[in-house]
PDB file of C-alpha atoms in Angstrom:
ATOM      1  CA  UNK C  83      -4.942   1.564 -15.462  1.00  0.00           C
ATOM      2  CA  UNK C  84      -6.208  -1.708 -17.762  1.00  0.00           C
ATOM      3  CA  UNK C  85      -2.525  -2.951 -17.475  1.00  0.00           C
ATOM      4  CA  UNK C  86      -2.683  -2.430 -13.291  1.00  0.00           C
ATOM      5  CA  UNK C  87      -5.967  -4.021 -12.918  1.00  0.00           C
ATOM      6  CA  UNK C  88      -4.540  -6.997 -15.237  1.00  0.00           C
ATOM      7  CA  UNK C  89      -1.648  -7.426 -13.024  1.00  0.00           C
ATOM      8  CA  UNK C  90      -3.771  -7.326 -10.242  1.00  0.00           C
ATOM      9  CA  UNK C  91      -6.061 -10.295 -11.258  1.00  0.00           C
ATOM     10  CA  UNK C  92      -2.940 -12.187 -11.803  1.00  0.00           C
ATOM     11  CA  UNK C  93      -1.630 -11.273  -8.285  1.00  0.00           C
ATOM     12  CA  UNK C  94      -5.206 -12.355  -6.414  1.00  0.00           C
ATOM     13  CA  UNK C  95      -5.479 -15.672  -8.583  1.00  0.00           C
ATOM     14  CA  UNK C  96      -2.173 -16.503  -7.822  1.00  0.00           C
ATOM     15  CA  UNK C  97      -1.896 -19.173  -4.556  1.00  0.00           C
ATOM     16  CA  UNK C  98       0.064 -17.588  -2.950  1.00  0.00           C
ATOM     17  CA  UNK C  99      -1.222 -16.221   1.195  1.00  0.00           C
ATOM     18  CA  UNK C 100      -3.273 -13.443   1.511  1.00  0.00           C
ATOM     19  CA  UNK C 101      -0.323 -11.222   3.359  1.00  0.00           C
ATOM     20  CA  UNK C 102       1.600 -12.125   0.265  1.00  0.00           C
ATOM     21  CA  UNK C 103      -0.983 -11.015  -2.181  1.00  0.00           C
ATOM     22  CA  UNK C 104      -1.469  -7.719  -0.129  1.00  0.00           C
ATOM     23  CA  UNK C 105       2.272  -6.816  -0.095  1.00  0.00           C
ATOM     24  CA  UNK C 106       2.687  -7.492  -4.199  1.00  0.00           C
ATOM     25  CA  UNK C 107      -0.542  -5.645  -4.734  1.00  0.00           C
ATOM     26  CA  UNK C 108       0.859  -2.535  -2.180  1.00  0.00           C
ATOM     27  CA  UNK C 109       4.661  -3.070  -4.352  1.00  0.00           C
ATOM     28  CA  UNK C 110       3.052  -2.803  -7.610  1.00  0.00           C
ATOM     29  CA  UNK C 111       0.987   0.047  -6.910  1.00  0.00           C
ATOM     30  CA  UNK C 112       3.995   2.156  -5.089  1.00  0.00           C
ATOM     31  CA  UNK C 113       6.333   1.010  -8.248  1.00  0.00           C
ATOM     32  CA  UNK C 114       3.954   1.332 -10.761  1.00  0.00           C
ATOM     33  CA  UNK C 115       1.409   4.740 -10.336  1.00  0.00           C
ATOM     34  CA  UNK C 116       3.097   7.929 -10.459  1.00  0.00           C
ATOM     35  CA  UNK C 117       2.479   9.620  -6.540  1.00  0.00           C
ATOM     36  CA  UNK C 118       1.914   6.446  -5.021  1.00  0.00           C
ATOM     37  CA  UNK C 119       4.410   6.992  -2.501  1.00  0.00           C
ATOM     38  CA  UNK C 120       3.697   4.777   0.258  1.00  0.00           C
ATOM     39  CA  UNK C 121       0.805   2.051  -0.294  1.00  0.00           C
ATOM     40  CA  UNK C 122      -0.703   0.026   2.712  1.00  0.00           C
ATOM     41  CA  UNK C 123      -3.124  -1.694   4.383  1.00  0.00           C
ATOM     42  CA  UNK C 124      -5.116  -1.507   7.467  1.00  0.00           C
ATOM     43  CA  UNK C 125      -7.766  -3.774   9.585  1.00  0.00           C
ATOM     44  CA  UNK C 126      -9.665  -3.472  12.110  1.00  0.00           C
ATOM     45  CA  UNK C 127     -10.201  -4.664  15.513  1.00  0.00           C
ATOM     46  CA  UNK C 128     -13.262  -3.646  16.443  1.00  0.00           C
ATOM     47  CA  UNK C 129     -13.144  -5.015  19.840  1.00  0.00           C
ATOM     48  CA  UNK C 130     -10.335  -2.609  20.468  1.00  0.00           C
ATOM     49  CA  UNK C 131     -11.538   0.144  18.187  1.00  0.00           C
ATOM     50  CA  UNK C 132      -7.929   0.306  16.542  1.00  0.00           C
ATOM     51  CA  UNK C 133      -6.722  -0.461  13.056  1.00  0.00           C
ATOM     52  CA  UNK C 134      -3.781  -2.671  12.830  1.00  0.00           C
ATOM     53  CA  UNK C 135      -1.130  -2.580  10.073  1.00  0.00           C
ATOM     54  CA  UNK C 136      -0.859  -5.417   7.445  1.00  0.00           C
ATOM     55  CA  UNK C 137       1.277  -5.662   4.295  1.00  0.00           C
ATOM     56  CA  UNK C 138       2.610  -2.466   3.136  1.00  0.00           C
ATOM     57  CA  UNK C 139       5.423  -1.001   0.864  1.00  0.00           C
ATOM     58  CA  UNK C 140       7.196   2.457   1.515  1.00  0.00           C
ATOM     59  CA  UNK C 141       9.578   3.797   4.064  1.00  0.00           C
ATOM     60  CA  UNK C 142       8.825   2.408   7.730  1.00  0.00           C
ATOM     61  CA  UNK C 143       6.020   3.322  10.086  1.00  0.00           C
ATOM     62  CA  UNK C 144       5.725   4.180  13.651  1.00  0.00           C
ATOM     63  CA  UNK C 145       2.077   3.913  12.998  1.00  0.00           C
ATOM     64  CA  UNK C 146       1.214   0.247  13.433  1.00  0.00           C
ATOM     65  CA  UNK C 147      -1.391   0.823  15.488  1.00  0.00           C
ATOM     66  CA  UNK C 148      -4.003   3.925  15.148  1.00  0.00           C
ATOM     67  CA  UNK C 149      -7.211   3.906  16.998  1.00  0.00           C
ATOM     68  CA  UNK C 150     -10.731   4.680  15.762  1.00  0.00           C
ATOM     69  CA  UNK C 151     -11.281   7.881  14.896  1.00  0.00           C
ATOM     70  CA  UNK C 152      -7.190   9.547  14.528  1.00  0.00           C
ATOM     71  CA  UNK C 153      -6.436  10.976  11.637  1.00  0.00           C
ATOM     72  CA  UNK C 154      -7.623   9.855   8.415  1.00  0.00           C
ATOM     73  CA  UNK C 155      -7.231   6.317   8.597  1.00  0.00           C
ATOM     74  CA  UNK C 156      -9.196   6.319  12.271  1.00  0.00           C
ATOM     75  CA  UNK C 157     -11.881   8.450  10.602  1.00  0.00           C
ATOM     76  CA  UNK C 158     -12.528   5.990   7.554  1.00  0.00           C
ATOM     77  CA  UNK C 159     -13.149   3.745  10.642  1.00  0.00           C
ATOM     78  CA  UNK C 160     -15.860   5.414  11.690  1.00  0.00           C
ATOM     79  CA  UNK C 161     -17.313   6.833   8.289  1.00  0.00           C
ATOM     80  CA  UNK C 162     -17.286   3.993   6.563  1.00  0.00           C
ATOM     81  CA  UNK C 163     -16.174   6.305   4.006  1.00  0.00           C
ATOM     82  CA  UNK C 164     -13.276   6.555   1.430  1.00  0.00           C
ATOM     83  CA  UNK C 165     -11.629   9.910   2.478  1.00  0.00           C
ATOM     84  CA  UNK C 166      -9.752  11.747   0.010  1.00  0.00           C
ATOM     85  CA  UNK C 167      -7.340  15.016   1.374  1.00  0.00           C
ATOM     86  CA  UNK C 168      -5.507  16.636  -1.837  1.00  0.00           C
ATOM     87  CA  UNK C 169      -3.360  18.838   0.773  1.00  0.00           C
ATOM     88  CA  UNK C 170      -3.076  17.078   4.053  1.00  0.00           C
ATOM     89  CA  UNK C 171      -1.627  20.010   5.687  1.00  0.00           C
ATOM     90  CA  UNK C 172      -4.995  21.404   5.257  1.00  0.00           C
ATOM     91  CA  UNK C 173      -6.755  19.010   7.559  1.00  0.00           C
ATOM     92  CA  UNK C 174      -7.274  19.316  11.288  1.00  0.00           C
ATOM     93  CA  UNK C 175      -7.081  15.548  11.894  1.00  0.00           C
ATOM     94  CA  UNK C 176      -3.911  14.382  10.160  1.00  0.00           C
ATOM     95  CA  UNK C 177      -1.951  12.502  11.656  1.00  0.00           C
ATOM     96  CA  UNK C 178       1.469  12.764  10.083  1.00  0.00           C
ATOM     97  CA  UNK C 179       3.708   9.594   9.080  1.00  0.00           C
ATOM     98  CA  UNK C 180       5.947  10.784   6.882  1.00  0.00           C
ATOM     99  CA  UNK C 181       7.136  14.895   6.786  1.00  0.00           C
ATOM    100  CA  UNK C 182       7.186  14.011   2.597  1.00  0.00           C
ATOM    101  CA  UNK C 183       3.149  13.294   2.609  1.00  0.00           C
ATOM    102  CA  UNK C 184       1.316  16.028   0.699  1.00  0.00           C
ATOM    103  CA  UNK C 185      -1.959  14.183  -0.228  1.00  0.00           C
ATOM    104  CA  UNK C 186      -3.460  10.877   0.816  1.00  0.00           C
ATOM    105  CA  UNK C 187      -6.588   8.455   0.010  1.00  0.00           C
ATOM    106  CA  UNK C 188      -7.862   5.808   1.944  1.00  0.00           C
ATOM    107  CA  UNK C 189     -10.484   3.477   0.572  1.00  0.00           C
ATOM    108  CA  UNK C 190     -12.654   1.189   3.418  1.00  0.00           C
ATOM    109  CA  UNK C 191     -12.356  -2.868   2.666  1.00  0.00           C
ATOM    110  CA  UNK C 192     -16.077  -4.220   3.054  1.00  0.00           C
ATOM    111  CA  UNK C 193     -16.862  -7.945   4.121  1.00  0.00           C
ATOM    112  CA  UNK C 194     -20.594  -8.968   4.113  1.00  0.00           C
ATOM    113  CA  UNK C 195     -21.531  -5.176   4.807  1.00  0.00           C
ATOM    114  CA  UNK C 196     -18.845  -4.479   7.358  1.00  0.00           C
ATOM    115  CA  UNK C 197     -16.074  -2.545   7.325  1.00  0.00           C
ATOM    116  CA  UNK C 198     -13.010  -4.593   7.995  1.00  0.00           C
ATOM    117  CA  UNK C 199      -9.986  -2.586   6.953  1.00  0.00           C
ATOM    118  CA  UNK C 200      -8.754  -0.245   4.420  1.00  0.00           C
ATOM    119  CA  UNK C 201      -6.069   0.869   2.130  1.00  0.00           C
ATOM    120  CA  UNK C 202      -3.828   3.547   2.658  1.00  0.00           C
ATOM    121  CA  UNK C 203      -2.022   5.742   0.134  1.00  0.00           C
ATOM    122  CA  UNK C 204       0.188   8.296   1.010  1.00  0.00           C
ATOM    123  CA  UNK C 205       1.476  10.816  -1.827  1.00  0.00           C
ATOM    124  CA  UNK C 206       4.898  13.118  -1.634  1.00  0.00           C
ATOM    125  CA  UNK C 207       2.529  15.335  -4.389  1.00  0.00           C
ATOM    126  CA  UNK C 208      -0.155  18.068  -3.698  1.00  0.00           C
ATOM    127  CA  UNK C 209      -3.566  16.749  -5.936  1.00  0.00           C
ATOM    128  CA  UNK C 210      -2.068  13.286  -6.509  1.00  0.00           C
ATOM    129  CA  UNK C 211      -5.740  11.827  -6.644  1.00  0.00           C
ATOM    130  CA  UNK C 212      -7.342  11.409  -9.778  1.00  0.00           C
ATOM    131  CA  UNK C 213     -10.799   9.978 -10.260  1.00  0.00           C
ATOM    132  CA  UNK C 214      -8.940   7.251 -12.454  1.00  0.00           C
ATOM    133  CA  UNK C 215      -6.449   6.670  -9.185  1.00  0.00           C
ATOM    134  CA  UNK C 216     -10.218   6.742  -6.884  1.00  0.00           C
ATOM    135  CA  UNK C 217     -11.947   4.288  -9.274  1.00  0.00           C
ATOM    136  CA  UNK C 218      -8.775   1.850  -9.446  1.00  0.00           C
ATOM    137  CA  UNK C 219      -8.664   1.642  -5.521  1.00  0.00           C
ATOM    138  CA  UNK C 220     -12.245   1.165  -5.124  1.00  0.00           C
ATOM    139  CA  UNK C 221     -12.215  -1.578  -7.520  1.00  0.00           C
ATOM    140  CA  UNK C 222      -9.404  -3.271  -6.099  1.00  0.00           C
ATOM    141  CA  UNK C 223     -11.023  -2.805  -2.636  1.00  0.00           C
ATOM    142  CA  UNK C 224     -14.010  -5.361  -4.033  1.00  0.00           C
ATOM    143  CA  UNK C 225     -11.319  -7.570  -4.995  1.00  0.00           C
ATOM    144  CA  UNK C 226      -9.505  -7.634  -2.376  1.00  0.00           C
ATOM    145  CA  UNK C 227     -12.603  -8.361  -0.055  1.00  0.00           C
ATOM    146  CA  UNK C 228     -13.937 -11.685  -2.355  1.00  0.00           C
ATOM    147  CA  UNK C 229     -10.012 -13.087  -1.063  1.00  0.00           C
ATOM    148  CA  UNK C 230     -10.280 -12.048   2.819  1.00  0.00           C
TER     149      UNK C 230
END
């Protein structure tokens, strides 16, 4: 994961926009970590209560919008918690955006204490989360907020 986090740096330095930064970060991580499947970003409007898609790379969503507290994006939301589902046809609130998705991990984005988004990974493999995978996303989360 050295050589990700390395290409990462080299992504966030660049000067490039922020939505472009987010979409080669989400394109690297779908091409380039086995179960990464479908790699995305989320953030919030709080004023609505509803997360609102950013960059992403994978097949298409109808989920551009989901509202505080649906499925596991909407829950992370509310928790303020990374949520981590190794078989997401084991949990009661999943909501479903692909038929493919067997696990998924979404890791909150924190500004100044607040939770202003997250990122969304979606895996076509049962137990696709590793505590290297968990550790890489978190750190990438700081990251990521230090450029928003």
């Amino acid at each position: 994961m050295d050589k990700i986090n390395k290409r990462i740096d080299i992504i966030i330095n660049n000067s490039s926009s922020i939505d472009e930064k987010l979409l080669k970060i989400c394109q690297l991580l779908k091409n380039e970590i086995d179960g990464f499947d479908w790699v995305g970003f989320y953030f919030q409007d709080n004023e609505q209560q509803i997360l609102n898609l950013g960059p992403y790379a994978g097949a298409a969503t109808e989920h551009t919008k989901i509202p505080f507290g649906k499925g596991i994006c909407g829950q992370v939301a509310v928790s303020n918690k990374t949520f981590i589902s190794q078989d997401v046809a084991a949990e009661d609130n999943y909501l479903a955006c692909s038929i493919d998705t067997q696990s998924e991990i979404v890791v909150p984005i924190f500004k100044n204490g607040v939770n202003i988004g997250q990122i969304d990974i979606d895996s076509h493999q049962k137990n696709a989360i590793s505590q290297e995978k968990i550790a890489l996303l978190e750190n990438l989360t700081e990251k990521i907020s230090a450029i928003l």
